[in-house]
PDB file of C-alpha atoms in Angstrom:
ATOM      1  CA  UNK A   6     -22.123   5.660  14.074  1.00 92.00           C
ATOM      2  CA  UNK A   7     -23.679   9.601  13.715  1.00 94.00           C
ATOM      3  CA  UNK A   8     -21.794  10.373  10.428  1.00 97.00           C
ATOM      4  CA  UNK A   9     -24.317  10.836   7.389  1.00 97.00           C
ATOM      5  CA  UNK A  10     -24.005  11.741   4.280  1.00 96.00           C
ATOM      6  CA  UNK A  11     -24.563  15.853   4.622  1.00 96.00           C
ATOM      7  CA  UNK A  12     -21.659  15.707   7.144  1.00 97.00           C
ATOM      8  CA  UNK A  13     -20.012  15.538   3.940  1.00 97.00           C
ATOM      9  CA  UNK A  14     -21.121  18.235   1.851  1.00 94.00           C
ATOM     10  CA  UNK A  15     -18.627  20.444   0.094  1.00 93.00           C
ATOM     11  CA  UNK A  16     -15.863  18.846  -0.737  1.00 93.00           C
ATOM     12  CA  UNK A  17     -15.742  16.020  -3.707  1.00 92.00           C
ATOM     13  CA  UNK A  18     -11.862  14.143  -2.781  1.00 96.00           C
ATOM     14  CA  UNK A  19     -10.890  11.693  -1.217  1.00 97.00           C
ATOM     15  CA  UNK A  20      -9.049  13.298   1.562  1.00 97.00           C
ATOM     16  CA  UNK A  21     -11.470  15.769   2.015  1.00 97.00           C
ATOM     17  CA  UNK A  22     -14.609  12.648   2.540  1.00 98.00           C
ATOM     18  CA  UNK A  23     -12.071  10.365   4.408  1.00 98.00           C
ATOM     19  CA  UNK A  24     -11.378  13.947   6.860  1.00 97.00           C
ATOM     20  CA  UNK A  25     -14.802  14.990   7.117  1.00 98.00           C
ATOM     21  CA  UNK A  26     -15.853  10.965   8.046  1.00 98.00           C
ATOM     22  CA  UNK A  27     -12.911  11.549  10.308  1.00 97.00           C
ATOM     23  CA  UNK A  28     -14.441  14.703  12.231  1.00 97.00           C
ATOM     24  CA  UNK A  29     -18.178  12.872  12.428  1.00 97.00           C
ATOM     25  CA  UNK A  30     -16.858   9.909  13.881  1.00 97.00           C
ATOM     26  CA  UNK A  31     -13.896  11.317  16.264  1.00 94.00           C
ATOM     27  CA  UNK A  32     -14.105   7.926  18.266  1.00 95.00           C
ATOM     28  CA  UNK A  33     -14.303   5.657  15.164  1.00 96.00           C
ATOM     29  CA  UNK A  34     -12.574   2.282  15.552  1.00 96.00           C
ATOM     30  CA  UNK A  35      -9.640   0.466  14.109  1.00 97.00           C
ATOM     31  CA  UNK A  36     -10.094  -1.609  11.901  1.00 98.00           C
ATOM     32  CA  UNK A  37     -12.460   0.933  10.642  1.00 98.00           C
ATOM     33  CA  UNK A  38     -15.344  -0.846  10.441  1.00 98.00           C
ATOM     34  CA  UNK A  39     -15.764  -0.890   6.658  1.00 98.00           C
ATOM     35  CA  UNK A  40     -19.117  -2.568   5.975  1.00 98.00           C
ATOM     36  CA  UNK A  41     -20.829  -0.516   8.574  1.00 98.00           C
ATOM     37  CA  UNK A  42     -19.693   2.692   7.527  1.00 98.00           C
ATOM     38  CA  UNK A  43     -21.525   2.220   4.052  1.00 98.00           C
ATOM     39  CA  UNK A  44     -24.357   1.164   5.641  1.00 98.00           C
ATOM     40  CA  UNK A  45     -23.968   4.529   7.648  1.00 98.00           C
ATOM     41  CA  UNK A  46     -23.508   6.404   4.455  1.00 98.00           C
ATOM     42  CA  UNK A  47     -26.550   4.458   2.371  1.00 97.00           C
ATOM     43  CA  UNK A  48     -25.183   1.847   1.167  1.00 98.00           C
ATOM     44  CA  UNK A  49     -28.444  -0.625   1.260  1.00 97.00           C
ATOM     45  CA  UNK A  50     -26.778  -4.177   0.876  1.00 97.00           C
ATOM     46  CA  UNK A  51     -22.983  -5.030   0.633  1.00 98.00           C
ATOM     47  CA  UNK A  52     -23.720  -8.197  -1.656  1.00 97.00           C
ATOM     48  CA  UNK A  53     -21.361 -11.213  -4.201  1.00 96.00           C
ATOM     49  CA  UNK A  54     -20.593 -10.367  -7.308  1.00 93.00           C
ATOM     50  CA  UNK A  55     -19.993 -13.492  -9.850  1.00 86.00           C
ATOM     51  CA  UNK A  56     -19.673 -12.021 -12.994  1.00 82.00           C
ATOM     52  CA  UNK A  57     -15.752 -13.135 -14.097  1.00 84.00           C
ATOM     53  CA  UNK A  58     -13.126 -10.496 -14.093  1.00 88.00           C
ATOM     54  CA  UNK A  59     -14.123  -8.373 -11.746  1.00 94.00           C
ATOM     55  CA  UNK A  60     -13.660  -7.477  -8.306  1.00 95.00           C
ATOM     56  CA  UNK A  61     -16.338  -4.748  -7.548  1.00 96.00           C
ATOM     57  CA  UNK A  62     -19.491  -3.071  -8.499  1.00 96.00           C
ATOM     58  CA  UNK A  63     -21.967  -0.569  -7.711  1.00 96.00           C
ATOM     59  CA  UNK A  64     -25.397  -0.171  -8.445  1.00 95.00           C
ATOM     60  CA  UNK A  65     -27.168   3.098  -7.710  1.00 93.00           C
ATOM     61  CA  UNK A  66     -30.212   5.481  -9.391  1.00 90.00           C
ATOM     62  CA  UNK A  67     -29.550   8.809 -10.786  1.00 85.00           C
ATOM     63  CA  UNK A  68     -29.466  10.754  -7.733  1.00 88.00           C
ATOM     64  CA  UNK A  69     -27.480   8.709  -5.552  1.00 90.00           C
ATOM     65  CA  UNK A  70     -30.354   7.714  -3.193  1.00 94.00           C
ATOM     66  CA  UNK A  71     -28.922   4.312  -2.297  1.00 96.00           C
ATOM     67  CA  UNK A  72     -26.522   2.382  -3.712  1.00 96.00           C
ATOM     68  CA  UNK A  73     -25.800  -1.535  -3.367  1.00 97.00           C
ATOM     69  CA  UNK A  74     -21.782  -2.575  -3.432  1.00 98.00           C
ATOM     70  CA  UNK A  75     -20.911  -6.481  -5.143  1.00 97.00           C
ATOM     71  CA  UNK A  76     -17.815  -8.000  -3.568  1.00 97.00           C
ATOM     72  CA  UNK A  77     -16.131 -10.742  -5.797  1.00 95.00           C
ATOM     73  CA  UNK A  78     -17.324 -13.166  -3.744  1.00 93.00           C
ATOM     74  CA  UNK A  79     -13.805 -15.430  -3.521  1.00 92.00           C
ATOM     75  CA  UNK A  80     -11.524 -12.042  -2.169  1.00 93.00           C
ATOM     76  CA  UNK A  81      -9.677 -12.708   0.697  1.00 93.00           C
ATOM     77  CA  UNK A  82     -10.657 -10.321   3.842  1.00 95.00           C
ATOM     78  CA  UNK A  83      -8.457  -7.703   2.980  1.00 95.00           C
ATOM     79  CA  UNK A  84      -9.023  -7.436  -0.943  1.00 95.00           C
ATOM     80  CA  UNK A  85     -12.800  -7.573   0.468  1.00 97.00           C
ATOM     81  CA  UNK A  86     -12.291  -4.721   2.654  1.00 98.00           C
ATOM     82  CA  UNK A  87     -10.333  -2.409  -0.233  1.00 98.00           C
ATOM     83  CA  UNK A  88     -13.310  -3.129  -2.325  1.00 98.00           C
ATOM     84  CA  UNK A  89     -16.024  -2.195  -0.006  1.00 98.00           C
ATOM     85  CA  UNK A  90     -13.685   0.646   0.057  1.00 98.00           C
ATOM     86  CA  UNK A  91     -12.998   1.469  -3.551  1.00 98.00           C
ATOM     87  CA  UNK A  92     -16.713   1.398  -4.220  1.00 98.00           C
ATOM     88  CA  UNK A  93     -17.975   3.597  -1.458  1.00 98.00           C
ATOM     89  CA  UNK A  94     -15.302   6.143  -2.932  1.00 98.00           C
ATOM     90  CA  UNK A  95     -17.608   5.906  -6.267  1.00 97.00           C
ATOM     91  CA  UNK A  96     -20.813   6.251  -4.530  1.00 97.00           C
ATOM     92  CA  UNK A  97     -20.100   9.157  -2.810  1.00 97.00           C
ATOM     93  CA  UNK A  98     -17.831  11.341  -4.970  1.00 97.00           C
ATOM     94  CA  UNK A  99     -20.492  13.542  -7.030  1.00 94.00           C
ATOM     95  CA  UNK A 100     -18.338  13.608 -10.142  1.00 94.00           C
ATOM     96  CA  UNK A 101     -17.784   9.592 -10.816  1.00 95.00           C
ATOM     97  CA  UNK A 102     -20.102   8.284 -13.053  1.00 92.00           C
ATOM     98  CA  UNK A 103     -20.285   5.170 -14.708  1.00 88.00           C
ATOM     99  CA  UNK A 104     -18.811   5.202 -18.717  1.00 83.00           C
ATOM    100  CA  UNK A 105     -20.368   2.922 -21.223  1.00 74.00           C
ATOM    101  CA  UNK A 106     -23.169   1.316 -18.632  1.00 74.00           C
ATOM    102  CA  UNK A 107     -25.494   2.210 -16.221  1.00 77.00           C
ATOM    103  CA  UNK A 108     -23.152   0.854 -13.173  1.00 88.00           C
ATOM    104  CA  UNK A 109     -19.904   0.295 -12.482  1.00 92.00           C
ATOM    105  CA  UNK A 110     -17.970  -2.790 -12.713  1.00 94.00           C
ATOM    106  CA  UNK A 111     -14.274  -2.881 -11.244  1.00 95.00           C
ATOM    107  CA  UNK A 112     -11.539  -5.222 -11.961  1.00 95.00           C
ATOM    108  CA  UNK A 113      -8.516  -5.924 -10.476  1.00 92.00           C
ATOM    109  CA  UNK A 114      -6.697  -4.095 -12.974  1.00 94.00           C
ATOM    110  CA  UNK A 115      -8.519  -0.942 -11.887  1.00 95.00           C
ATOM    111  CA  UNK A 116      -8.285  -1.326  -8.283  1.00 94.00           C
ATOM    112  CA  UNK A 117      -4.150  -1.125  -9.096  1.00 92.00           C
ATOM    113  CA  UNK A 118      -4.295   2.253 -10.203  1.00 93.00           C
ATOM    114  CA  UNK A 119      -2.638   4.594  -8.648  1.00 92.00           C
ATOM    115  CA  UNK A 120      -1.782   7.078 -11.525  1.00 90.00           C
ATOM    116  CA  UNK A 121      -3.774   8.264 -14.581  1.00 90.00           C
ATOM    117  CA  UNK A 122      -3.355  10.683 -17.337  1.00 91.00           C
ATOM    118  CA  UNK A 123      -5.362  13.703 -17.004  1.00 85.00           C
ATOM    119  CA  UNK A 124      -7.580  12.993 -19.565  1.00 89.00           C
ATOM    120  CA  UNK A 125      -8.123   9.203 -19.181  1.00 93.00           C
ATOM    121  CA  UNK A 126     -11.314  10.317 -17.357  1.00 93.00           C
ATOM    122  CA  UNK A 127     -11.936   6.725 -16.461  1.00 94.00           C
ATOM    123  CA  UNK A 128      -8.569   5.845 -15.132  1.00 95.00           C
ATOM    124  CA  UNK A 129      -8.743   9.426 -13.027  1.00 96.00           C
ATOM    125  CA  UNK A 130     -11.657   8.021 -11.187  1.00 96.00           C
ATOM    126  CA  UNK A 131     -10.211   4.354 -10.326  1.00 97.00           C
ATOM    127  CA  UNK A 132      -6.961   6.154  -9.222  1.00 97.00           C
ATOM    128  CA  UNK A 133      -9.529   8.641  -6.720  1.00 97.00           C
ATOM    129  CA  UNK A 134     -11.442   5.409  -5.377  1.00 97.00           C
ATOM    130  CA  UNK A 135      -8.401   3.432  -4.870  1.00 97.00           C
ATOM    131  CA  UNK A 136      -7.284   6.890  -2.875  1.00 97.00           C
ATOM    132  CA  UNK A 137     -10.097   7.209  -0.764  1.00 98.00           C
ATOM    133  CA  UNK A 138     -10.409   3.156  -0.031  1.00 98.00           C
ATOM    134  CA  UNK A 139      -6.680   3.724   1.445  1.00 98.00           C
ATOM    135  CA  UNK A 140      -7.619   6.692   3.146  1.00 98.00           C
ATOM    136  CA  UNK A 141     -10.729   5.476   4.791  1.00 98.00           C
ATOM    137  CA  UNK A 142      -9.301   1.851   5.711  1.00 98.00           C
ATOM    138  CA  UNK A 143      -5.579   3.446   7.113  1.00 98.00           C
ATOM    139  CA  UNK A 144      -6.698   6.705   8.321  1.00 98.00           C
ATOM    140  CA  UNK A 145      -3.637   9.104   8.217  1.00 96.00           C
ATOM    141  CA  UNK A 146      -3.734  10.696  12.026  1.00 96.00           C
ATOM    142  CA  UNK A 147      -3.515   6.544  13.027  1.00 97.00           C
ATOM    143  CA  UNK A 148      -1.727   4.894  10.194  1.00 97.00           C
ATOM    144  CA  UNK A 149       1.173   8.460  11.018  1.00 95.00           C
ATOM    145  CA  UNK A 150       0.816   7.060  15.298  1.00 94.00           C
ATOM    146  CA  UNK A 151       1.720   3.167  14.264  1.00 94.00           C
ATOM    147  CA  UNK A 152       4.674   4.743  11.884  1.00 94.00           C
ATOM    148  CA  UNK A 153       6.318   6.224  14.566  1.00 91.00           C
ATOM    149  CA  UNK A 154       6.606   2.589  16.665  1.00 90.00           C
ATOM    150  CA  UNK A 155       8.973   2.126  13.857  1.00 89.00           C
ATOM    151  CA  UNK A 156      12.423   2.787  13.282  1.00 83.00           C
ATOM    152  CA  UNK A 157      14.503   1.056  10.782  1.00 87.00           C
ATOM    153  CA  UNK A 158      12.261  -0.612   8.087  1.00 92.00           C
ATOM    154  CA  UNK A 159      11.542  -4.036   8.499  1.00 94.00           C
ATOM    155  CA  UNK A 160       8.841  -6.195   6.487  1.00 95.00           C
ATOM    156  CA  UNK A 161       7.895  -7.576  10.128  1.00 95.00           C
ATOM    157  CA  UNK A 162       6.237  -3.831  10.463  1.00 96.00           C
ATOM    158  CA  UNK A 163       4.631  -4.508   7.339  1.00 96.00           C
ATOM    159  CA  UNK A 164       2.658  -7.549   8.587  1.00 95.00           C
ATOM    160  CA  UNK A 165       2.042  -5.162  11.650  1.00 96.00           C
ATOM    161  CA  UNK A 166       0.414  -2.883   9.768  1.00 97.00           C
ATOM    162  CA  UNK A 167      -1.946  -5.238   7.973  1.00 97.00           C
ATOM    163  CA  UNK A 168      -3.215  -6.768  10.713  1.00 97.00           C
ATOM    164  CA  UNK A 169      -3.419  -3.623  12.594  1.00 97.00           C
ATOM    165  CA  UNK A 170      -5.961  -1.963  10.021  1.00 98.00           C
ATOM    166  CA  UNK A 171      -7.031  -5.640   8.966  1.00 98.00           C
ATOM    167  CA  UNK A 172      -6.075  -4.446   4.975  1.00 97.00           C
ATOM    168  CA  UNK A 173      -3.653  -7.286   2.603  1.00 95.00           C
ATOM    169  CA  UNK A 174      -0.586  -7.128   2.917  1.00 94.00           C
ATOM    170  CA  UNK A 175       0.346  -5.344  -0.250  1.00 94.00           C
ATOM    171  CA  UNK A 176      -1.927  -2.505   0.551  1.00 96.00           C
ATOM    172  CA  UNK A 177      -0.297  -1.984   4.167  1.00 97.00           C
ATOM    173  CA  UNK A 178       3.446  -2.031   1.677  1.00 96.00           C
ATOM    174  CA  UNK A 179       2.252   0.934  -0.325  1.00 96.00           C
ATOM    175  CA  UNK A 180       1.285   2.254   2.777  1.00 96.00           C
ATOM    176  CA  UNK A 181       4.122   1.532   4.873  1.00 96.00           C
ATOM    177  CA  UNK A 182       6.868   3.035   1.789  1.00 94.00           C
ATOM    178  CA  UNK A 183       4.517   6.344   1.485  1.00 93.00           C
ATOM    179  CA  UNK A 184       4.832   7.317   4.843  1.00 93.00           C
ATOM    180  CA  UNK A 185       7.909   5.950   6.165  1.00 92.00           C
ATOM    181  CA  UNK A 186      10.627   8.589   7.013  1.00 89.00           C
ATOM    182  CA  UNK A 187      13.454   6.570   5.302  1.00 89.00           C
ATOM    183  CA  UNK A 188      13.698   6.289   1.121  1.00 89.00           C
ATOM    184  CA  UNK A 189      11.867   2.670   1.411  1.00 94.00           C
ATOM    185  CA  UNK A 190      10.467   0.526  -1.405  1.00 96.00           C
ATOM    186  CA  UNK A 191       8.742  -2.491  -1.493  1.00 97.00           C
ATOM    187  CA  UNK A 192       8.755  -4.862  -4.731  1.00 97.00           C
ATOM    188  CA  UNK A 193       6.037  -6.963  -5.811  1.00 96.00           C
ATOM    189  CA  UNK A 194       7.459 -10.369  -7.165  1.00 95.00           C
ATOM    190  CA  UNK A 195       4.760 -12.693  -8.771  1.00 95.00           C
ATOM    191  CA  UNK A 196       6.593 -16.191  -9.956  1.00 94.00           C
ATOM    192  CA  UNK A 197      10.383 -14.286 -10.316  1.00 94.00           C
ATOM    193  CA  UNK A 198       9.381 -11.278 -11.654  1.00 96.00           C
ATOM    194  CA  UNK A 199       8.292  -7.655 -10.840  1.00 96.00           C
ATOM    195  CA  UNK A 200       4.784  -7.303 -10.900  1.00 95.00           C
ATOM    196  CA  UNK A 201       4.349  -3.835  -8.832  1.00 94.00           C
ATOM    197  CA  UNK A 202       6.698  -1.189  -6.937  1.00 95.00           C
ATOM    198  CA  UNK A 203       6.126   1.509  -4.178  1.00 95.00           C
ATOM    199  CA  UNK A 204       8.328   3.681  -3.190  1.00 92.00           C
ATOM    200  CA  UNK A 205       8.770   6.667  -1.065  1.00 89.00           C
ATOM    201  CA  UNK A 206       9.282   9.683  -3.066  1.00 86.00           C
ATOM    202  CA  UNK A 207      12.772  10.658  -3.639  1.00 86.00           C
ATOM    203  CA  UNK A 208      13.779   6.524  -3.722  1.00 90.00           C
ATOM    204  CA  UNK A 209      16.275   6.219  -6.341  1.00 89.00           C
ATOM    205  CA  UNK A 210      15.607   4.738  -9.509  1.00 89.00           C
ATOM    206  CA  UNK A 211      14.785   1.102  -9.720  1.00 92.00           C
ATOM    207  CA  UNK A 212      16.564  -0.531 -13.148  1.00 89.00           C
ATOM    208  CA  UNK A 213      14.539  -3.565 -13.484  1.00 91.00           C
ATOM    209  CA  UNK A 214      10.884  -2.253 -14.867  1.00 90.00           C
ATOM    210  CA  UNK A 215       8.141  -4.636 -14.504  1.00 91.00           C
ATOM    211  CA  UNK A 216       7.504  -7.823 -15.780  1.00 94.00           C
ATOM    212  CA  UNK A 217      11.230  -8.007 -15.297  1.00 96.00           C
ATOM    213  CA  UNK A 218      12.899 -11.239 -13.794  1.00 96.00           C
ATOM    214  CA  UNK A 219      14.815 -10.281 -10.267  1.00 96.00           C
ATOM    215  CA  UNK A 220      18.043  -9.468 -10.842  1.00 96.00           C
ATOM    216  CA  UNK A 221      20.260 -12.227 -10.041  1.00 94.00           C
ATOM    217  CA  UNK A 222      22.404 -10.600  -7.171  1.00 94.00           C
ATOM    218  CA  UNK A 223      19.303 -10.030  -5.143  1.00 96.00           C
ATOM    219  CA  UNK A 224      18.766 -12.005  -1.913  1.00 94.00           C
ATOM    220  CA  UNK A 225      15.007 -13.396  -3.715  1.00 94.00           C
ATOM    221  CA  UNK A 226      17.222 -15.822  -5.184  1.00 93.00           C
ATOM    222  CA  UNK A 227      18.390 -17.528  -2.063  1.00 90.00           C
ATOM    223  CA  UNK A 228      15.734 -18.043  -0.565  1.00 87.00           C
ATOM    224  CA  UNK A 229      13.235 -21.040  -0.496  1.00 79.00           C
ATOM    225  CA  UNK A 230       9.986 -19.550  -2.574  1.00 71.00           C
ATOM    226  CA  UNK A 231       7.803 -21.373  -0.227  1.00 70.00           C
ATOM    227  CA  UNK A 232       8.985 -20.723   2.647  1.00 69.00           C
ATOM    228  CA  UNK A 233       6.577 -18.333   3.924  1.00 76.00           C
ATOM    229  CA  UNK A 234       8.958 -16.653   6.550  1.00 87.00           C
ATOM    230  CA  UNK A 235      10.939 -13.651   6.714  1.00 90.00           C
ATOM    231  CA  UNK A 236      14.560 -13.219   5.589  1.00 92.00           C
ATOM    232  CA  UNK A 237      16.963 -11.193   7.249  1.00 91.00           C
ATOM    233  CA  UNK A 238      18.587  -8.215   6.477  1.00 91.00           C
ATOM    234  CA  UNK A 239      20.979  -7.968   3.836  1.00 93.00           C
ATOM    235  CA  UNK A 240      23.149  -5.723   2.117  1.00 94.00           C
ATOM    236  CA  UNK A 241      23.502  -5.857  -1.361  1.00 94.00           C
ATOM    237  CA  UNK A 242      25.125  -4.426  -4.184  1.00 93.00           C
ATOM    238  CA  UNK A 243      23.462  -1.276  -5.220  1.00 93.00           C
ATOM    239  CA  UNK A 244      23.941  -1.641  -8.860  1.00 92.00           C
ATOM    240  CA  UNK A 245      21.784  -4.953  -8.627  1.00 94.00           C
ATOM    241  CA  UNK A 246      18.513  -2.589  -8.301  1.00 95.00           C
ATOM    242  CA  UNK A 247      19.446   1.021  -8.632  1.00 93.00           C
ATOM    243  CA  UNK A 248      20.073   3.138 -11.892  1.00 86.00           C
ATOM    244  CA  UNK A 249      23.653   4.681 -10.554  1.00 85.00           C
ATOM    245  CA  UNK A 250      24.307   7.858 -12.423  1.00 81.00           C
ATOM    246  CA  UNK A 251      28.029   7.649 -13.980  1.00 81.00           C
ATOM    247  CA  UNK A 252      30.413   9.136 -11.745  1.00 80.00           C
ATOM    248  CA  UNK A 253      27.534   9.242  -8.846  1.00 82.00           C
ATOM    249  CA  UNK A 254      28.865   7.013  -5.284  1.00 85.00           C
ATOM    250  CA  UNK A 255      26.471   4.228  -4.840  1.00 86.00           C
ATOM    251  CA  UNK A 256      24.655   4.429  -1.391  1.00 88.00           C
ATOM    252  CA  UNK A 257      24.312   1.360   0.782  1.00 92.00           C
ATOM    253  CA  UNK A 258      21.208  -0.678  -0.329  1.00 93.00           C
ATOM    254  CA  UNK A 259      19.471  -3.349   2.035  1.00 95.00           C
ATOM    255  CA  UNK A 260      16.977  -6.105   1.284  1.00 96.00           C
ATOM    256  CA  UNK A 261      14.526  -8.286   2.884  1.00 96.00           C
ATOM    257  CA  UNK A 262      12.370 -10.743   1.319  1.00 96.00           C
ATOM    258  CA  UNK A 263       8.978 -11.860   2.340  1.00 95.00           C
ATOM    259  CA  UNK A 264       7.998 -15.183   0.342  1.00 93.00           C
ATOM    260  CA  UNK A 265       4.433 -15.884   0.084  1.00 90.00           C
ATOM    261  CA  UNK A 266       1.772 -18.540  -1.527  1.00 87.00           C
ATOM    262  CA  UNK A 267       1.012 -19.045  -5.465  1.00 88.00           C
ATOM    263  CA  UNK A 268       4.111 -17.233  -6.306  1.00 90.00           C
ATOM    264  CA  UNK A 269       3.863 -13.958  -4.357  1.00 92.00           C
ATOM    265  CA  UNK A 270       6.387 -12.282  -2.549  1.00 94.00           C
ATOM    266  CA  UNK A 271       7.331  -8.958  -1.057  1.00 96.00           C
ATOM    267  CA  UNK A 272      10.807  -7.445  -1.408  1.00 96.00           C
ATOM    268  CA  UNK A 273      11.498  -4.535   0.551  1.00 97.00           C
ATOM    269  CA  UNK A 274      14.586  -1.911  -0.581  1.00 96.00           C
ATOM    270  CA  UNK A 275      16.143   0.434   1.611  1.00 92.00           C
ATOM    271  CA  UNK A 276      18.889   3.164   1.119  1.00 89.00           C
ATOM    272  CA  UNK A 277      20.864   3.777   3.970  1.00 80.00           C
ATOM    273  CA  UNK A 278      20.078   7.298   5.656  1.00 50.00           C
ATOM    274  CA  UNK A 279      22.464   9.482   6.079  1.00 45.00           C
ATOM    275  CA  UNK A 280      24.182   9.386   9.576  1.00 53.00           C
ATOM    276  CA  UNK A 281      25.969  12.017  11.735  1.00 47.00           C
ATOM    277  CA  UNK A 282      29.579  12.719  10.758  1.00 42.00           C
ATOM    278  CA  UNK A 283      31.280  11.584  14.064  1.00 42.00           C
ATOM    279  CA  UNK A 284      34.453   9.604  14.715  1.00 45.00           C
ATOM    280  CA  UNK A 285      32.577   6.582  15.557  1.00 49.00           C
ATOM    281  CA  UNK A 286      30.380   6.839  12.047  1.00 51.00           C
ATOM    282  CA  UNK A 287      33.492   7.061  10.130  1.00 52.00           C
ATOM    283  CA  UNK A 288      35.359   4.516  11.488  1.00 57.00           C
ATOM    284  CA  UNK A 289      32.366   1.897  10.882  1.00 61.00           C
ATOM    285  CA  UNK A 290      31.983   0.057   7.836  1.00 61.00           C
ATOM    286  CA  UNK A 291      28.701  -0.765   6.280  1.00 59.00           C
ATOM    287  CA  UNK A 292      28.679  -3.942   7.410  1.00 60.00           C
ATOM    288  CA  UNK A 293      29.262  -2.836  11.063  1.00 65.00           C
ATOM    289  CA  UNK A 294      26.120  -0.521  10.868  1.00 63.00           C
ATOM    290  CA  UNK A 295      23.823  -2.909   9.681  1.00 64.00           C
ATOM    291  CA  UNK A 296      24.639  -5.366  13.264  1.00 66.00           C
ATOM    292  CA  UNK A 297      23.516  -1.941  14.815  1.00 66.00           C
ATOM    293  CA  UNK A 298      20.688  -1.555  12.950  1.00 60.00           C
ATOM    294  CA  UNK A 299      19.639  -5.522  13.622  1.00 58.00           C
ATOM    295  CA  UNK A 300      20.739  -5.190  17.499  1.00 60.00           C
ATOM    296  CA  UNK A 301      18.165  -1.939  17.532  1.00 55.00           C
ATOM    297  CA  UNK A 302      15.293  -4.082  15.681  1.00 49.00           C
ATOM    298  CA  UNK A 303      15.451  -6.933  17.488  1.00 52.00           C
ATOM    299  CA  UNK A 304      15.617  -4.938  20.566  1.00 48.00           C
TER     300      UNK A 304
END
């Protein structure tokens, strides 16, 4: 690697550190090579953090000399990866520093933030490392190339995408519903209920709010929670998810469900896109175009 740290003078974001990395390293590999990089960008020792409740920390002087990253050291490779990540973002965006210590000291809590209030200084930076640990680990101009491989949305591409850029699963979901070109969101279930939601932007309004059980009319329910495989493709109701305005037509709403170990599970929510008005789109039902959409998937 050439990139150093005055290749990234001027700018103090996210995207503008994950772009500059981007022109240093025009031949950098995927999976970005995570542990490297900070070494690259002096980080002296990527090291195991014990201390309960958290998943990160960085230690660092005054002037940002050096730094050394702790890793809770039971993460799976992916949350591993998003921490490296999340704490590189810290060390090398000027404005974070650490409130109330001398270092900082992530938990899981904060590496799920993907909003703040303006003021909520402390939540403002979590939500900035979070964005440049996404950034850096599924850069745009490659995570934009695997997108277009994919057509109708599928959980399968999910998966895909995770071991593509070597991230967890439910990082490669918010991924996968930001930048796919359908209204796409993807439910996080944790023992029956709704722990976390992505969407695309302009998805309709999701009823249950979290810490909600699953509706019962949702396909979760039939399925075996340890099964670890993929459902198919199901329509459902629309009103069993989506806050349908009075007098508004419901759209066609598709699910897939994605069980997984201690509880988890992905659940991904689709609204049907809008089709051209031709004869043979008006004399299909929903249930016709949804065999099309399989036979095109499967192909």
């Amino acid at each position: 690697m050439h990139v150093t740290r005055l290749d990234l003078d001027g700018t103090g974001s996210p995207h503008g550190l994950v772009t500059k990395i981007l022109k240093a390293e025009p031949t950098l590999s995927i999976p970005v090579p995570i542990d490297e990089l900070a070494r690259q960008l002096d980080i002296d020792d990527i090291a195991d953090l014990e201390t309960e409740g958290f998943e990160g920390g960085l230690l660092t002087d005054e002037g940002r000399s050096s730094g050394i990253i702790l890793v809770n050291k039971a993460a799976r490779r992916g949350r591993r990866r998003f921490t490296i990540g999340h704490e590189l973002g810290h060390f090398l965006i000027p404005a974070h520093k650490p409130i109330g210590s001398e270092n900082f000291l992530c938990s899981r809590e904060d590496m799920r933030r993907w909003a703040a209030k303006e003021q909520d200084r402390y939540a403002q930076m979590e939500v900035q490392a979070n964005q440049f640990a996404a950034l850096i680990l599924m850069p745009p101009p490659f995570l934009r190339l695997q997108m277009q491989r994919y057509r109708d949305p599928s959980l399968e591409q999910v998966v895909q995408i995770a071991r593509h850029f070597d991230v967890s699963k439910e990082a490669a979901a918010r991924a996968y519903a930001e930048y796919h070109d359908q209204e796409v969101a993807v439910v996080v279930v944790k023992d029956g209920k709704i722990s976390r939601t992505y969407k695309k932007l302009g998805f309709p309004r999701i009823e249950p709010s979290y810490g909600q059980p699953i509706p019962r009319g949702s396909l979760f329910h039939r399925v075996k929670p340890t099964s670890g495989a993929l459902t198919g493709v199901e329509e459902v109701a629309a009103e069993t998810w989506l806050d349908i305005p009075y007098g508004k037509q419901a759209p066609a709403l598709y699910e897939q469900v994605y069980p997984q170990r201690d509880g988890f599970a992905l659940l991904m929510l689709w609204t049907e896109k809008p089709e051209e008005e031709d004869d043979k789109d008006d004399d299909r039902t929903s249930k016709e175009r949804l065999r099309d959409r399989q036979a095109r998937w499967r192909s």
